[in-house]
Short mmCIF file of C-alpha atoms in Angstrom, two decimals:
data_model
loop_
_atom_site.label_atom_id
_atom_site.label_comp_id
_atom_site.label_asym_id
_atom_site.label_seq_id
_atom_site.Cartn_x
_atom_site.Cartn_y
_atom_site.Cartn_z
CA MET A 279 36.79 31.52 103.47
CA LEU A 280 34.23 33.55 105.42
CA GLY A 281 32.00 36.26 103.89
CA VAL A 282 29.50 38.63 105.48
CA PHE A 283 26.59 39.77 103.30
CA ALA A 284 24.38 42.64 104.28
CA TRP A 285 20.67 41.94 103.86
CA ALA A 286 19.00 42.68 100.52
CA SER A 287 15.94 41.58 98.56
CA CYS A 288 15.52 38.65 96.11
CA ALA A 289 14.12 36.11 93.53
CA SER A 290 15.05 34.75 90.10
CA GLY A 291 13.18 33.34 87.16
CA GLN A 292 15.28 30.13 87.23
CA ALA A 293 15.17 29.66 90.98
CA ILE A 294 13.23 27.14 93.02
CA ASP A 295 10.64 29.47 94.44
CA PHE A 296 8.53 26.90 96.26
CA GLU A 297 5.42 28.19 94.58
CA THR A 298 5.05 25.12 92.50
CA LEU A 299 6.53 21.60 92.19
CA PRO A 300 8.42 20.59 89.07
CA SER A 301 5.25 18.97 87.81
CA GLY A 302 3.57 22.37 87.79
CA ALA A 303 1.29 21.57 90.65
CA SER A 304 0.99 24.33 93.32
CA THR A 305 2.53 23.67 96.70
CA THR A 306 0.18 23.81 99.74
CA ASP A 307 0.69 25.33 103.21
CA GLN A 308 2.65 23.00 105.53
CA GLN A 309 3.39 20.49 102.73
CA LEU A 310 6.42 18.46 103.53
CA ILE A 311 9.30 18.72 101.06
CA SER A 312 12.19 16.30 100.63
CA ASP A 313 13.12 14.85 97.19
CA GLU A 314 10.39 16.56 95.11
CA TYR A 315 12.95 18.68 93.28
CA GLU A 316 15.72 16.12 93.07
CA ALA A 317 15.06 14.71 89.62
CA ASP A 318 14.71 18.14 87.95
CA PHE A 319 17.16 20.29 90.02
CA GLY A 320 19.52 17.69 91.46
CA VAL A 321 18.96 18.66 95.13
CA ARG A 322 16.91 17.42 98.13
CA PHE A 323 16.02 19.02 101.37
CA ASP A 324 16.27 17.62 104.91
CA LEU A 325 15.97 18.88 108.43
CA VAL A 326 19.06 17.63 110.29
CA ASP A 327 20.68 17.41 113.68
CA PRO A 328 22.90 20.59 113.92
CA VAL A 329 25.87 18.60 115.08
CA THR A 330 25.75 15.28 113.25
CA LEU A 331 23.91 16.49 110.23
CA VAL A 332 21.84 13.32 110.33
CA SER A 333 18.25 13.65 108.96
CA ILE A 334 15.59 14.11 111.66
CA GLY A 335 12.69 15.11 109.39
CA SER A 336 11.54 17.11 106.43
CA PRO A 337 11.07 20.85 106.03
CA GLN A 338 7.71 22.23 104.95
CA ILE A 339 6.09 24.91 102.84
CA ALA A 340 5.04 28.16 104.52
CA LYS A 341 2.43 30.31 102.73
CA VAL A 342 1.85 34.02 103.21
CA GLY A 343 -0.75 34.61 105.98
CA ALA A 344 -2.06 32.51 108.77
CA PRO A 345 -1.18 30.08 110.18
CA GLN A 346 2.08 31.68 111.17
CA THR A 347 4.90 29.08 110.80
CA ALA A 348 8.00 30.94 109.67
CA PHE A 349 8.19 34.67 110.72
CA VAL A 350 6.18 37.73 111.63
CA GLY A 351 7.30 40.40 109.14
CA CYS A 352 4.50 42.58 107.77
CA GLY A 353 2.01 40.14 109.14
CA ALA A 354 1.95 36.41 109.71
CA ASP A 355 4.50 34.88 107.27
CA THR A 356 4.22 38.05 105.19
CA PRO A 357 7.21 39.73 103.58
CA LEU A 358 7.52 43.42 102.69
CA ASP A 359 5.53 44.12 99.57
CA GLY A 360 7.09 44.37 96.13
CA GLN A 361 10.31 42.32 96.56
CA GLY A 362 9.22 39.57 94.14
CA VAL A 363 9.59 36.76 96.63
CA GLY A 364 6.10 35.36 95.98
CA THR A 365 3.82 33.75 98.54
CA SER A 366 5.58 30.49 99.32
CA PHE A 367 8.76 29.69 101.31
CA LEU A 368 10.50 26.69 102.81
CA THR A 369 10.45 26.60 106.64
CA ASP A 370 11.61 24.22 109.29
CA ASP A 371 8.38 23.36 111.10
CA ASN A 372 4.94 24.66 111.91
CA SER A 373 5.82 27.09 114.77
CA ILE A 374 7.85 30.08 115.77
CA SER A 375 10.32 29.02 118.51
CA ASN A 376 13.55 30.02 120.27
CA GLN A 377 15.61 27.73 118.03
CA ALA A 378 15.10 27.30 114.31
CA GLY A 379 15.78 23.98 112.64
CA THR A 380 18.95 23.27 110.64
CA LEU A 381 18.37 22.66 106.87
CA LEU A 382 20.58 20.37 104.77
CA LEU A 383 20.66 20.63 100.97
CA THR A 384 22.12 17.50 99.38
CA TYR A 385 23.26 17.55 95.76
CA THR A 386 23.03 14.55 93.37
CA ASP A 387 26.12 15.97 91.61
CA PRO A 388 28.53 18.64 93.02
CA VAL A 389 28.17 22.23 91.84
CA ALA A 390 30.38 25.33 91.63
CA GLN A 391 27.72 27.97 92.06
CA ALA A 392 24.50 28.46 94.14
CA ALA A 393 22.50 31.35 95.45
CA GLY A 394 19.35 31.93 97.50
CA VAL A 395 17.63 34.09 100.11
CA ILE A 396 16.41 33.98 103.65
CA LEU A 397 13.51 36.24 104.70
CA ASP A 398 13.08 38.31 107.76
CA VAL A 399 16.58 38.45 109.14
CA ASP A 400 15.92 41.21 111.72
CA GLY A 401 16.70 42.39 115.25
CA ARG A 402 14.88 43.08 118.48
CA ASN A 403 14.47 46.24 120.49
CA THR A 404 16.41 44.45 123.28
CA GLY A 405 19.53 44.55 121.06
CA ALA A 406 19.34 40.86 120.22
CA LEU A 407 19.91 39.97 116.48
CA GLU A 408 18.92 37.30 114.17
CA GLU A 409 21.78 35.65 112.23
CA TRP A 410 22.01 32.84 109.77
CA THR A 411 25.10 31.03 108.70
CA ILE A 412 25.09 29.30 105.33
CA GLU A 413 27.88 26.76 104.85
CA ALA A 414 29.11 24.98 101.66
CA LEU A 415 30.39 21.44 102.32
CA ASP A 416 32.60 19.13 100.31
CA ALA A 417 32.12 15.37 99.81
CA THR A 418 33.38 14.69 103.31
CA MET A 419 30.94 17.23 104.76
CA SER A 420 33.83 19.59 105.64
CA ILE A 421 33.13 23.30 105.52
CA ILE A 422 34.78 24.85 102.48
CA ASP A 423 32.92 28.22 102.38
CA SER A 424 30.42 30.09 104.43
CA VAL A 425 28.30 33.28 104.35
CA VAL A 426 26.80 34.99 107.39
CA LEU A 427 23.57 37.07 107.10
CA VAL A 428 23.20 39.39 110.02
CA ALA A 429 20.24 41.57 110.95
CA PRO A 430 20.90 45.14 109.66
CA GLY A 431 20.37 48.30 111.64
CA GLY A 432 17.55 50.78 111.09
CA MET A 433 13.77 50.89 111.62
CA SER A 434 11.24 48.27 110.47
CA GLU A 435 9.56 49.05 107.19
CA CYS A 436 6.64 46.88 108.34
CA GLY A 437 5.82 49.23 111.16
CA GLY A 438 6.98 46.82 113.85
CA ALA A 439 9.79 46.84 116.31
CA ASN A 440 12.07 44.29 114.67
CA GLY A 441 14.45 46.50 112.68
CA PHE A 442 15.14 47.17 109.04
CA GLY A 443 15.37 43.46 107.99
CA ASP A 444 11.77 42.95 109.09
CA GLY A 445 9.98 41.17 106.20
CA ARG A 446 12.92 41.73 103.83
CA ALA A 447 15.03 39.23 101.96
CA ALA A 448 18.73 38.71 102.49
CA GLY A 449 20.72 36.98 99.76
CA PHE A 450 23.80 34.67 99.74
CA LEU A 451 25.95 33.12 96.98
CA PHE A 452 28.73 30.68 96.47
CA ASN A 453 30.89 31.07 93.35
CA HIS A 454 33.74 28.53 93.12
CA ALA A 455 36.19 27.75 90.35
CA SER A 456 35.28 24.06 90.36
CA ALA A 457 32.31 21.96 91.25
CA ASP A 458 33.21 21.09 94.81
CA ILE A 459 29.99 21.86 96.61
CA HIS A 460 28.23 18.66 97.65
CA PHE A 461 26.07 20.02 100.48
CA ILE A 462 24.77 23.33 101.73
CA VAL A 463 23.74 23.85 105.33
CA LEU A 464 21.51 26.68 106.63
CA ARG A 465 21.87 27.08 110.40
CA TYR A 466 20.64 29.72 112.83
CA THR A 467 23.52 31.35 114.78
CA GLY A 468 21.84 34.44 116.20
CA ASN A 469 20.85 35.33 119.77
CA ALA A 470 17.33 36.65 119.09
CA SER A 471 14.38 34.39 120.04
CA SER A 472 10.98 33.74 118.52
CA ILE A 473 12.37 32.80 115.15
CA GLY A 474 11.70 30.56 112.16
CA LEU A 475 13.33 29.74 108.82
CA ALA A 476 11.98 31.20 105.57
CA PHE A 477 14.20 30.04 102.64
CA ASP A 478 13.31 31.10 99.09
CA ASN A 479 14.44 31.71 95.48
CA PHE A 480 17.14 29.10 95.47
CA THR A 481 19.23 28.80 92.31
CA PRO A 482 20.95 25.50 93.03
CA THR A 483 23.56 25.40 90.22
CA THR A 484 24.02 28.94 88.89
CA ILE A 485 24.17 32.57 89.84
CA PRO A 486 21.46 34.65 88.08
CA PRO A 487 22.73 37.40 85.65
CA PRO A 488 22.85 41.00 86.99
CA PRO A 489 19.44 42.78 87.17
CA THR A 490 18.11 45.38 84.71
CA VAL A 491 15.07 47.55 85.20
CA THR A 492 12.82 49.79 83.12
CA THR A 493 10.13 52.31 84.11
CA ALA A 494 6.99 53.51 82.34
CA ALA A 495 4.51 56.27 83.15
CA SER A 496 1.40 57.76 81.63
CA THR A 497 2.00 60.68 79.28
CA GLY A 498 0.06 63.91 79.02
CA SER A 499 -0.88 66.44 81.61
CA GLU A 500 -2.88 65.84 84.82
CA CYS A 501 -4.34 68.36 87.33
CA PHE A 502 -1.76 69.73 89.85
CA GLY A 503 -1.20 67.18 92.66
CA ASN A 504 -2.76 64.16 90.92
CA PRO A 505 -0.84 61.03 91.55
CA ILE A 506 0.76 59.49 88.41
CA ALA A 507 1.83 55.91 88.62
CA ILE A 508 5.34 55.22 87.42
CA ILE A 509 5.75 51.37 87.24
CA SER A 510 9.10 49.67 87.37
CA ALA A 511 9.79 46.31 85.70
CA PRO A 512 12.92 44.58 86.92
CA ASN A 513 14.42 41.73 84.87
CA GLN A 514 16.97 39.03 85.79
CA GLY A 515 18.88 39.30 89.01
CA LEU A 516 18.09 37.38 92.19
CA GLU A 517 14.66 38.63 93.03
CA GLY A 518 13.71 40.17 96.30
CA PHE A 519 14.56 43.65 94.98
CA LEU A 520 15.26 46.82 97.01
CA TYR A 521 13.95 49.89 95.29
CA GLN A 522 15.08 53.49 95.66
CA TRP A 523 13.17 56.05 93.62
CA GLN A 524 14.91 59.29 92.58
CA HIS A 525 13.67 62.56 91.12
CA ALA A 526 15.15 65.62 89.45
CA SER A 527 14.13 68.76 87.57
CA VAL A 528 14.32 68.00 83.89
CA GLY A 529 18.03 67.50 83.03
CA GLY A 530 19.13 68.12 86.63
CA ALA A 531 20.92 65.92 89.09
CA PHE A 532 18.97 63.07 90.66
CA ALA A 533 18.30 62.79 94.38
CA ASP A 534 16.75 60.03 96.44
CA ILE A 535 13.07 60.33 97.44
CA GLN A 536 13.21 59.30 101.10
CA GLY A 537 10.85 56.42 101.88
CA GLU A 538 9.94 55.56 98.26
CA ILE A 539 11.12 51.97 98.17
CA LEU A 540 8.34 50.03 96.41
CA PRO A 541 8.01 48.91 92.73
CA THR A 542 5.55 51.65 91.82
CA LEU A 543 5.98 55.36 92.58
CA LEU A 544 2.94 57.65 92.71
CA ALA A 545 4.52 60.87 91.53
CA PRO A 546 2.49 64.06 91.94
CA ALA A 547 1.83 66.14 88.91
CA LEU A 548 3.69 69.51 89.46
CA ALA A 549 3.79 72.88 87.89
CA GLN A 550 6.95 72.05 86.13
CA ALA A 551 8.04 68.84 84.35
CA HIS A 552 10.13 66.45 86.49
CA ASP A 553 12.25 63.40 85.82
CA TYR A 554 12.05 60.16 87.76
CA ARG A 555 14.02 56.93 87.78
CA VAL A 556 14.54 53.97 90.09
CA VAL A 557 17.69 52.24 91.35
CA ILE A 558 17.15 48.58 92.23
CA THR A 559 19.40 46.28 94.19
CA ASP A 560 18.91 42.51 93.95
CA ALA A 561 19.45 40.03 96.72
CA LEU A 562 23.13 39.72 95.81
CA LEU A 563 23.66 43.50 96.14
CA ARG A 564 23.96 44.15 92.40
CA GLU A 565 22.54 47.51 91.28
CA ALA A 566 20.69 48.65 88.14
CA ILE A 567 19.46 52.11 87.16
CA SER A 568 16.33 52.47 85.09
CA ASN A 569 15.55 54.74 82.15
CA VAL A 570 14.18 58.21 82.95
CA SER A 571 10.39 58.79 83.04
CA THR A 572 9.36 62.46 82.59
CA ILE A 573 6.05 63.75 84.13
CA SER A 574 4.63 66.62 82.09
CA PRO A 575 3.71 69.98 83.67
CA ALA A 576 0.36 69.86 85.45
CA TYR A 577 -2.82 71.76 84.73
CA PRO A 578 -3.07 74.56 87.33
CA MET A 579 -5.32 74.42 90.36
CA SER A 580 -7.00 77.05 92.50
CA TRP A 581 -8.27 76.64 96.01
CA THR A 582 -10.78 78.72 97.96
CA LEU A 583 -11.31 78.72 101.78
CA LYS A 584 -14.75 79.41 103.10
CA VAL A 585 -16.50 79.46 106.48
CA GLU A 586 -20.12 78.84 107.30
CA THR A 587 -21.78 82.04 108.59
CA ALA A 588 -23.40 80.18 111.49
CA VAL A 589 -24.04 76.64 112.54
CA GLY A 590 -26.35 74.92 110.07
CA SER A 591 -26.86 78.04 107.90
CA GLY A 592 -25.49 76.41 104.77
CA VAL A 593 -24.24 79.93 103.72
CA TYR A 594 -20.50 80.49 103.47
CA ASP A 595 -18.31 83.56 103.58
CA THR A 596 -15.09 83.40 101.44
CA ILE A 597 -11.99 83.77 103.63
CA ALA A 598 -9.29 83.38 100.92
CA THR A 599 -8.97 82.61 97.21
CA ASP A 600 -5.26 82.05 97.00
CA ILE A 601 -4.46 79.31 99.52
CA THR A 602 -1.81 76.86 98.34
CA PRO A 603 -0.54 73.35 99.40
CA HIS A 604 2.68 72.59 101.07
CA GLN A 605 4.94 70.62 98.62
CA PHE A 606 7.11 67.83 99.97
CA ASN A 607 9.56 65.62 98.11
CA GLU A 608 8.73 62.75 100.45
CA SER A 609 5.41 61.11 101.03
CA LEU A 610 3.13 62.37 103.80
CA THR A 611 3.89 59.21 105.79
CA THR A 612 7.59 59.90 105.64
CA VAL A 613 7.14 63.66 106.45
CA TYR A 614 4.83 62.93 109.42
CA ASP A 615 7.23 60.14 110.60
CA TRP A 616 4.94 58.76 113.31
CA ARG A 617 6.86 56.42 115.58
CA GLN A 618 5.79 54.29 118.52
CA ASN A 619 8.01 56.26 120.84
CA GLU A 620 7.47 59.67 119.14
CA GLN A 621 3.74 59.79 118.33
CA TYR A 622 3.67 63.24 116.81
CA TYR A 623 4.06 65.21 113.60
CA HIS A 624 7.74 65.64 112.62
CA GLY A 625 7.26 67.78 109.48
CA GLY A 626 9.23 71.04 109.09
CA GLN A 627 6.21 72.96 107.93
CA PRO A 628 3.88 74.33 109.06
CA PHE A 629 5.19 75.20 112.49
CA LEU A 630 2.80 73.80 115.13
CA THR A 631 1.37 75.86 118.00
CA LEU A 632 0.44 74.46 121.44
CA ASP A 633 -3.36 73.77 121.91
CA ARG A 634 -4.12 74.57 118.32
CA SER A 635 -5.72 72.43 115.59
CA HIS A 636 -3.84 72.89 112.32
CA MET A 637 -5.35 72.32 108.89
CA PHE A 638 -3.32 72.41 105.70
CA MET A 639 -2.94 70.79 102.27
CA THR A 640 0.03 68.88 100.97
CA VAL A 641 1.28 67.73 97.54
CA ALA A 642 3.79 64.92 97.77
CA PRO A 643 4.44 61.45 96.37
CA GLY A 644 1.09 59.73 96.73
CA GLY A 645 -0.78 62.84 95.60
CA GLN A 646 -2.70 65.74 97.15
CA SER A 647 -3.94 65.44 100.75
CA LEU A 648 -5.88 67.47 103.25
CA VAL A 649 -4.16 67.25 106.65
CA PHE A 650 -5.23 67.89 110.28
CA VAL A 651 -2.75 67.97 113.19
CA HIS A 652 -4.12 68.61 116.67
CA ASP A 653 -1.80 70.30 119.20
CA ALA A 654 1.99 70.44 119.12
CA ALA A 655 4.75 68.03 120.27
CA ALA A 656 5.36 69.66 123.67
CA ALA A 657 4.10 69.64 127.34
CA ASN A 658 0.52 69.97 126.15
CA GLY A 659 -2.52 69.11 128.28
CA GLY A 660 -3.71 66.40 125.89
CA GLY A 661 -7.14 66.49 124.28
CA ARG A 662 -9.93 64.80 122.36
CA THR A 663 -11.63 65.59 119.02
CA GLU A 664 -14.28 64.18 116.75
CA MET A 665 -14.40 65.31 113.15
CA ARG A 666 -16.43 64.75 109.98
CA ALA A 667 -15.39 65.61 106.46
CA GLU A 668 -17.77 65.40 103.51
CA PHE A 669 -16.22 65.38 100.04
CA THR A 670 -17.75 65.96 96.60
CA GLY A 671 -16.00 65.02 93.41
CA VAL A 672 -13.64 62.56 95.19
CA THR A 673 -13.89 59.55 97.54
CA PRO A 674 -10.52 59.64 99.44
CA ASN A 675 -8.86 57.20 101.74
CA TYR A 676 -7.03 57.93 104.96
CA ALA A 677 -3.70 59.08 103.59
CA PHE A 678 -2.24 59.07 107.02
CA LYS A 679 -3.28 58.17 110.60
CA ASP A 680 -1.40 59.91 113.39
CA ASP A 681 -2.32 57.24 115.89
CA PRO A 682 -3.47 54.01 114.33
CA PHE A 683 -5.29 53.11 117.59
CA ASP A 684 -7.78 55.96 117.22
CA LEU A 685 -11.03 55.54 115.27
CA TYR A 686 -11.21 56.10 111.55
CA ARG A 687 -14.47 55.29 109.81
CA ASP A 688 -15.88 55.14 106.24
CA GLU A 689 -12.60 55.01 104.35
CA GLY A 690 -13.03 55.16 100.55
CA THR A 691 -16.42 56.94 100.81
CA SER A 692 -17.42 60.60 100.43
CA VAL A 693 -17.70 61.05 104.26
CA LEU A 694 -14.82 60.42 106.63
CA ARG A 695 -15.34 60.40 110.42
CA THR A 696 -12.59 60.39 113.03
CA ARG A 697 -12.12 60.32 116.84
CA HIS A 698 -8.84 61.18 118.50
CA THR A 699 -7.46 61.18 122.01
CA TRP A 700 -3.95 62.28 122.81
CA GLY A 701 -1.67 63.13 125.75
CA ALA A 702 1.58 65.00 126.27
CA PRO A 703 3.94 65.32 124.47
CA ASN A 704 2.12 63.91 121.40
CA THR A 705 -0.01 65.27 118.64
CA ASP A 706 -2.90 63.56 116.96
CA GLY A 707 -4.52 63.89 113.55
CA TRP A 708 -5.19 62.48 110.17
CA ALA A 709 -5.09 63.13 106.44
CA ALA A 710 -7.48 62.43 103.52
CA GLY A 711 -6.22 61.68 100.04
CA PRO A 712 -5.49 61.42 97.29
CA LEU A 713 -7.61 64.37 96.26
CA THR A 714 -7.70 64.51 92.48
CA ASP A 715 -9.02 66.90 89.85
CA SER A 716 -11.73 69.30 91.09
CA TRP A 717 -13.13 68.63 94.57
CA THR A 718 -14.84 70.13 97.62
CA ALA A 719 -14.52 69.30 101.25
CA ALA A 720 -16.86 70.46 104.07
CA ILE A 721 -15.14 69.85 107.45
CA GLU A 722 -16.56 70.20 110.97
CA PHE A 723 -15.92 69.19 114.55
CA THR A 724 -19.04 67.25 115.41
CA ASP A 725 -20.27 64.45 117.61
CA THR A 726 -19.89 61.49 115.21
CA PHE A 727 -19.38 59.02 118.11
CA THR A 728 -22.06 59.16 120.78
CA GLY A 729 -21.03 60.02 124.27
CA ASN A 730 -17.61 61.56 123.61
CA PRO A 731 -16.55 65.26 123.69
CA THR A 732 -16.43 66.86 120.26
CA ILE A 733 -13.55 69.32 121.20
CA ASP A 734 -11.37 69.12 124.24
CA GLY A 735 -7.89 70.56 124.84
CA LEU A 736 -7.82 72.92 121.94
CA ALA A 737 -7.93 76.80 122.12
CA ASP A 738 -8.16 77.64 118.41
CA TRP A 739 -8.18 76.38 114.81
CA TYR A 740 -6.12 77.72 111.87
CA PHE A 741 -5.65 76.96 108.19
CA TYR A 742 -2.02 77.18 107.00
CA SER A 743 -1.28 78.16 103.43
CA ALA A 744 2.18 77.28 101.91
CA ASP A 745 2.69 80.96 101.12
CA GLY A 746 2.92 81.69 104.90
CA SER A 747 -0.61 82.95 105.27
CA MET A 748 -2.63 81.81 108.24
CA TYR A 749 -6.42 81.98 108.57
CA GLN A 750 -8.22 81.60 111.84
CA LEU A 751 -11.29 79.28 111.71
CA PRO A 752 -14.20 79.14 114.12
CA LEU A 753 -13.48 76.39 116.69
CA GLU A 754 -17.18 75.69 117.18
CA ALA A 755 -18.96 72.41 117.10
CA ASP A 756 -21.03 71.70 113.92
CA ARG A 757 -19.86 74.85 112.11
CA LYS A 758 -18.44 73.88 108.76
CA VAL A 759 -15.29 75.03 106.98
CA MET A 760 -15.19 74.46 103.23
CA ILE A 761 -12.36 74.13 100.72
CA GLU A 762 -13.13 74.29 96.99
CA ALA A 763 -10.44 73.05 94.64
CA VAL A 764 -10.81 73.73 90.92
CA CYS A 765 -8.62 72.27 88.16
CA ASN A 766 -8.18 74.39 85.07
CA SER A 767 -7.64 71.80 82.32
CA CYS A 768 -7.48 74.51 79.68
CA PRO A 769 -5.14 77.12 81.22
CA ALA A 770 -4.57 79.03 78.00
CA ASP A 771 -8.31 79.88 77.75
CA LEU A 772 -7.82 83.15 79.68
CA THR A 773 -11.05 84.68 78.39
CA GLY A 774 -13.04 81.65 79.71
CA ASP A 775 -15.16 81.30 76.53
CA GLY A 776 -14.12 77.59 76.00
CA SER A 777 -12.05 78.25 72.79
CA LEU A 778 -8.52 79.38 72.10
CA ASN A 779 -8.04 82.35 69.84
CA PHE A 780 -6.36 85.75 69.46
CA PHE A 781 -8.29 87.16 72.45
CA ASP A 782 -6.55 84.63 74.77
CA ILE A 783 -3.12 85.65 73.44
CA SER A 784 -4.02 89.29 73.91
CA ALA A 785 -5.25 88.56 77.53
CA PHE A 786 -2.00 86.74 78.35
CA LEU A 787 0.21 89.57 76.96
CA SER A 788 -1.77 92.11 78.97
CA SER A 789 -1.51 90.03 82.16
CA PHE A 790 2.18 89.43 81.52
CA SER A 791 2.87 93.14 81.16
CA ALA A 792 0.95 93.84 84.37
CA MET A 793 2.77 91.00 86.22
CA ASP A 794 -0.66 89.50 87.04
CA PRO A 795 -0.19 86.06 88.76
CA ILE A 796 -2.40 84.54 86.11
CA ALA A 797 0.52 84.97 83.62
CA ASP A 798 3.00 83.11 85.85
CA PHE A 799 2.40 79.95 83.80
CA ASN A 800 5.16 77.87 85.19
CA GLY A 801 4.38 78.83 88.80
CA ASP A 802 7.88 79.86 89.82
CA GLY A 803 6.88 83.35 91.02
CA PHE A 804 8.78 85.12 88.13
CA PHE A 805 7.60 86.55 84.90
CA ASN A 806 9.96 85.68 82.06
CA PHE A 807 10.54 83.72 78.84
CA PHE A 808 9.60 80.43 80.50
CA ASP A 809 6.08 81.73 81.18
CA ILE A 810 5.68 82.77 77.57
CA SER A 811 6.95 79.36 76.50
CA ALA A 812 4.57 77.56 78.92
CA PHE A 813 1.62 79.59 77.60
CA LEU A 814 2.37 78.88 73.94
CA ILE A 815 2.72 75.14 74.77
CA ALA A 816 -0.67 75.20 76.53
CA PHE A 817 -2.22 77.21 73.67
CA SER A 818 -0.88 74.76 71.10
CA ALA A 819 -2.21 71.79 73.09
CA GLY A 820 -5.75 73.09 72.86
CA CYS A 821 -8.63 72.39 75.22
CA PRO A 822 -9.52 68.80 76.13
#
């Protein structure tokens, strides 16, 4: 009987995970393994001749990180984060080669069931594919069952060129009516080169029960755009999980959030409450759906755009007081979709203009970000820029890097400095985030890297608001543009006196009758019962 299993993710609480020996001692990198698990688990491990199956040596432990002995993945011997496969695997030898060793598992007593995973079954940009064949043998060493793990299609989640299986775990199982499995053989049968074995989470006598999963998130309101961690907790199953987060308006139909495939989701606080859940798939392709976590409506934010009157003046003119961020259901990384062969911004909004620097804000999974995209994906003339952004109230990271080979300095501080160089047909740029609560950013094109042009290949600079408004900014070295973001954590205090009383109710009713935007409490652009309800909820909640 021949089965073909698509890749998946994996690990099990009852599995041999190669993190420790049965004695409880930790395994060490490149430690040889043979009969260490035989007394407790009834199985030993040998490297064998692929034809005769005669032992020619012992496999060894591979630990995450250097030295690289098993696979590349998301780094040297590093699987994709969050699968639950730990930091230790069983490999064939201490090198990556064009032919992986053949691993023989010998049972003390025959079994009816077994399951495990192989990491990093991926492809190559040449079209070559990795493939592993796992064979169950009877007492005469005849094949009675087999499973083939083939590299899946799609792009690498590790950012490399080796396809969707890059760093992921692929699972296999045998489930027989009687205990007729005396041996299991893992042999490489693919045509891709530069390979190694990474075997993990082996349940030698049973199949783990199906997985379950729960989620939990913080309760209470946050400022609009703040990232709120929703943490998943899988249980049972064969670990090495694949995660797919989903979202919905409260009570609505769920939809996948593209690119959100890790155990924790950073959901942005939005004007209206939203529901979230996660679907997990274990290494044996069994699914489980979590409970629903609801994120409360956010405190409203306001953003002001200002421009320095002259270089170094320190005096600013207000350009706009009603700018708004672009909202995306996917993370900024997914929206930007930078690829090695398409090194440019792929987002649908804002629309990019040739030879222009574009500045805009986003709110998406991961939080609120300030984004810069230079030029448009077209036959542009290329260019170079150097920028400096100084923040108060927040110390952001680089939420995205258009070209990872450009220079990005001072991450995690209040001042970020960048240098970019691009050529046709690509864009270049960067993003700072997450930006939380109230914050201010002063941005300028300036010579932060000695000896390089500050601005080259750009004709103008614009800020793009999500409401469709565009504001031209001075494309002038060392002249600052400022954004001030203010979170109103007590939105029902319409009189601004720090307390909630009859006067705030009266102010809301007057604003509502006049259809003043301040009375659009749920932020949907309409004035109706839902705004009244949202105001009353905010009024009842009081001021923090």
